PDB file of C-alpha atoms in Angstrom:
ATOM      1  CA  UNK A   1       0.000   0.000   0.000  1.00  0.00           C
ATOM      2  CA  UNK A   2       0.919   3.566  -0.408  1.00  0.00           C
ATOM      3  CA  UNK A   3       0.684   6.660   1.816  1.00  0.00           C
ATOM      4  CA  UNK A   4       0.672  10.287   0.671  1.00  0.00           C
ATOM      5  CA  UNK A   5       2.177  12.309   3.371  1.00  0.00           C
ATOM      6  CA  UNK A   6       0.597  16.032   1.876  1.00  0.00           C
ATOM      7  CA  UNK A   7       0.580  19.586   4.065  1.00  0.00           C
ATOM      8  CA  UNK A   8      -1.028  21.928   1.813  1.00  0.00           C
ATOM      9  CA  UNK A   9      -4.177  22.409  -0.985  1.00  0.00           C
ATOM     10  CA  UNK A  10      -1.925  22.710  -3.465  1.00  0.00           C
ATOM     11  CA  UNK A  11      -0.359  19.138  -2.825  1.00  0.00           C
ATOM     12  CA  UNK A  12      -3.368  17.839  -2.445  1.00  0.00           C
ATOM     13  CA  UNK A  13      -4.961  19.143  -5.520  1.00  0.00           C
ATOM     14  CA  UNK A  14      -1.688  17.741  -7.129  1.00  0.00           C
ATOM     15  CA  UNK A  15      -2.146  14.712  -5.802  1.00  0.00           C
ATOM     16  CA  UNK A  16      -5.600  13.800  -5.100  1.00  0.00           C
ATOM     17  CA  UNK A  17      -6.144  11.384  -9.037  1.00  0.00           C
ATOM     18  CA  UNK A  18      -3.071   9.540  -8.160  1.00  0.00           C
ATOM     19  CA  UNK A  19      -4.481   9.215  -4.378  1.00  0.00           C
ATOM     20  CA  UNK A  20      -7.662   8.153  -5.624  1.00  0.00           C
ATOM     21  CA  UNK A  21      -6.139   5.257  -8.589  1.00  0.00           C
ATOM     22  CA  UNK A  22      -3.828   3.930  -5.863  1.00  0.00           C
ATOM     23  CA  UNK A  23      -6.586   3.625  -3.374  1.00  0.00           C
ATOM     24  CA  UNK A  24      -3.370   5.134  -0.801  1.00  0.00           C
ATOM     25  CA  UNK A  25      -3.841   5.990   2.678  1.00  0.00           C
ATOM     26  CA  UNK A  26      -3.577   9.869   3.088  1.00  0.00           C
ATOM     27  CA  UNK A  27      -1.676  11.498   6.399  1.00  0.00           C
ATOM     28  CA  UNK A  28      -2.707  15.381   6.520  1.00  0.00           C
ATOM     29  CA  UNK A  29      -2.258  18.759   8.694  1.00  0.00           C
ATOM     30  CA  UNK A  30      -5.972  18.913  10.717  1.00  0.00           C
ATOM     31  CA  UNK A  31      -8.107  21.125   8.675  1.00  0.00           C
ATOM     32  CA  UNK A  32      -6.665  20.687   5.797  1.00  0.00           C
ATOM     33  CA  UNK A  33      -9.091  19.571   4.076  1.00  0.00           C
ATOM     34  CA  UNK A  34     -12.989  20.778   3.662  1.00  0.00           C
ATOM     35  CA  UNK A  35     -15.630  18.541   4.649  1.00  0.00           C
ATOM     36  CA  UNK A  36     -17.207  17.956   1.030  1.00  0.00           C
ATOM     37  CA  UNK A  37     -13.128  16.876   0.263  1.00  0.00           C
ATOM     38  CA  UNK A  38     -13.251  14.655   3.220  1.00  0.00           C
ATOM     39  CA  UNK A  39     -16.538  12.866   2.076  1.00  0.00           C
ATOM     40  CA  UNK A  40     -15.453  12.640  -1.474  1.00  0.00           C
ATOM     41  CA  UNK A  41     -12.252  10.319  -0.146  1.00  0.00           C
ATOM     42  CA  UNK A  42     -14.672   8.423   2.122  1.00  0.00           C
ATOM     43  CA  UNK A  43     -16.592   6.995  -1.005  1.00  0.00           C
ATOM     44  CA  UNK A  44     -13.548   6.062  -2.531  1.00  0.00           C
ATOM     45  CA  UNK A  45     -12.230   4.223   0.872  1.00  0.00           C
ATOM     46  CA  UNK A  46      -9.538   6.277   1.155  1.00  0.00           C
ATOM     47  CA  UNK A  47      -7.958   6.028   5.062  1.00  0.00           C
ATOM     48  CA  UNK A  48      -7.523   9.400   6.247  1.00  0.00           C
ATOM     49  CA  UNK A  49      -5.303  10.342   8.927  1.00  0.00           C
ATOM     50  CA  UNK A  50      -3.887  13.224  10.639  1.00  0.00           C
ATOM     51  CA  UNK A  51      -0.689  14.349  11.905  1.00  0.00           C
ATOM     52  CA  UNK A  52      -0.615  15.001  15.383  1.00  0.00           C
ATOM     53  CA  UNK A  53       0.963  18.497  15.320  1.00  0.00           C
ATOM     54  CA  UNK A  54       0.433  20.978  12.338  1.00  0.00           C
ATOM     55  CA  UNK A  55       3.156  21.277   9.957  1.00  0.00           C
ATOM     56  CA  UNK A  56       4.465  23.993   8.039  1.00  0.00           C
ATOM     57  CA  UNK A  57       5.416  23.413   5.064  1.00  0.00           C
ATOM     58  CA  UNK A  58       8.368  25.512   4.743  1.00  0.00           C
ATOM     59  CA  UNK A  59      10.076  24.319   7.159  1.00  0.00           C
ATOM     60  CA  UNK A  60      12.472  21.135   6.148  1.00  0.00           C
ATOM     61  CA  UNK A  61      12.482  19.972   9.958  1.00  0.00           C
ATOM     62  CA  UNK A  62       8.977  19.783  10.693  1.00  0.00           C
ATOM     63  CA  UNK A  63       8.555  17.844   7.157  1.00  0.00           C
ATOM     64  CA  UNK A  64      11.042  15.190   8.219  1.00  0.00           C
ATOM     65  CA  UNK A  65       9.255  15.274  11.479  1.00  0.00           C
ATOM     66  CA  UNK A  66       6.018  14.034  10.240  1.00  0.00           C
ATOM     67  CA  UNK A  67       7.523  11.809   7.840  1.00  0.00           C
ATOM     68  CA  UNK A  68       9.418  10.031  11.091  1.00  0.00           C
ATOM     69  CA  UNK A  69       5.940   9.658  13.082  1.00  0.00           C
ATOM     70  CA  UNK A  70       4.370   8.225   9.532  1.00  0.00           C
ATOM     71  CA  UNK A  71       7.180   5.894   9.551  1.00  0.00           C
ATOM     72  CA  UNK A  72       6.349   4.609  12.937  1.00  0.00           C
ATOM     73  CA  UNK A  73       2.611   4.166  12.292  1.00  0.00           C
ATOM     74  CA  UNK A  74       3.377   2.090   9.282  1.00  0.00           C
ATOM     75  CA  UNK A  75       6.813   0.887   8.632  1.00  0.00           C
ATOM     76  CA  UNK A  76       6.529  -1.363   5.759  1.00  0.00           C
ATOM     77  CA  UNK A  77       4.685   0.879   3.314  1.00  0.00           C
ATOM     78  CA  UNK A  78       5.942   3.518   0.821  1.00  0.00           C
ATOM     79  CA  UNK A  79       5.794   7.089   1.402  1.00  0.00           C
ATOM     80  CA  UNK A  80       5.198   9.704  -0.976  1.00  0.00           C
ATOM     81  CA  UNK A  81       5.588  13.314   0.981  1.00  0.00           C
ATOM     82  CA  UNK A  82       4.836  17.028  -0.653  1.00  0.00           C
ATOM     83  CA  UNK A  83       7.694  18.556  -0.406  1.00  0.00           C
ATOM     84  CA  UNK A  84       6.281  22.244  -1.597  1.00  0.00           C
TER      85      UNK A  84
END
C-alpha cells in the first residue's frame, strides 16, 4: 500500500487522481481539508489520517518530522511526501 504524506491544498490538488487510482492511505495537517473533500475520499475508501501536530510546510524539519511519526505508524509501506 501507499501513503501520501501532503501539508497543503496545493499538494493535495496535485495529488488527489493519483491518491484516488492507488486507493493510498492519506496522512494530513488537521483542517486541511474541507468537509465535502473529506466525504469525497470516504466513497472512494480512502484512510484518512492526521498528523498530530500541524506542519508547516516551509520548514524542512517539521517535514522530516512528520515523515518520522508516519514511519512509525506504518513501517513497511511507501511514502510519498509534498515537499512544496
Amino acid at each position: 500500500m501507499m501513503i501520501y504524506l501532503i501539508f497543503t491544498q496545493e499538494g493535495f490538488a496535485e495529488a488527489k487522481s493519483d491518491i484516488l487510482e492507488d486507493k493510498a492511505d492519506l496522512w494530513i495537517n488537521n483542517n486541511l481539508l474541507s468537509p465535502e473533500q473529506l466525504a469525497e475520499l470516504n466513497t472512494h475508501n480512502i484512510g484518512i489520517s492526521f498528523l498530530p501536530e500541524p506542519v508547516n510546510p516551509n520548514d524542512e524539519k517539521a517535514i522530516i518530522a512528520a515523515l518520522d511519526y508516519v514511519e512509525t505508524q506504518s513501517p513497511k509501506e511507501e511514502i510519498l511526501v509534498e515537499y512544496p
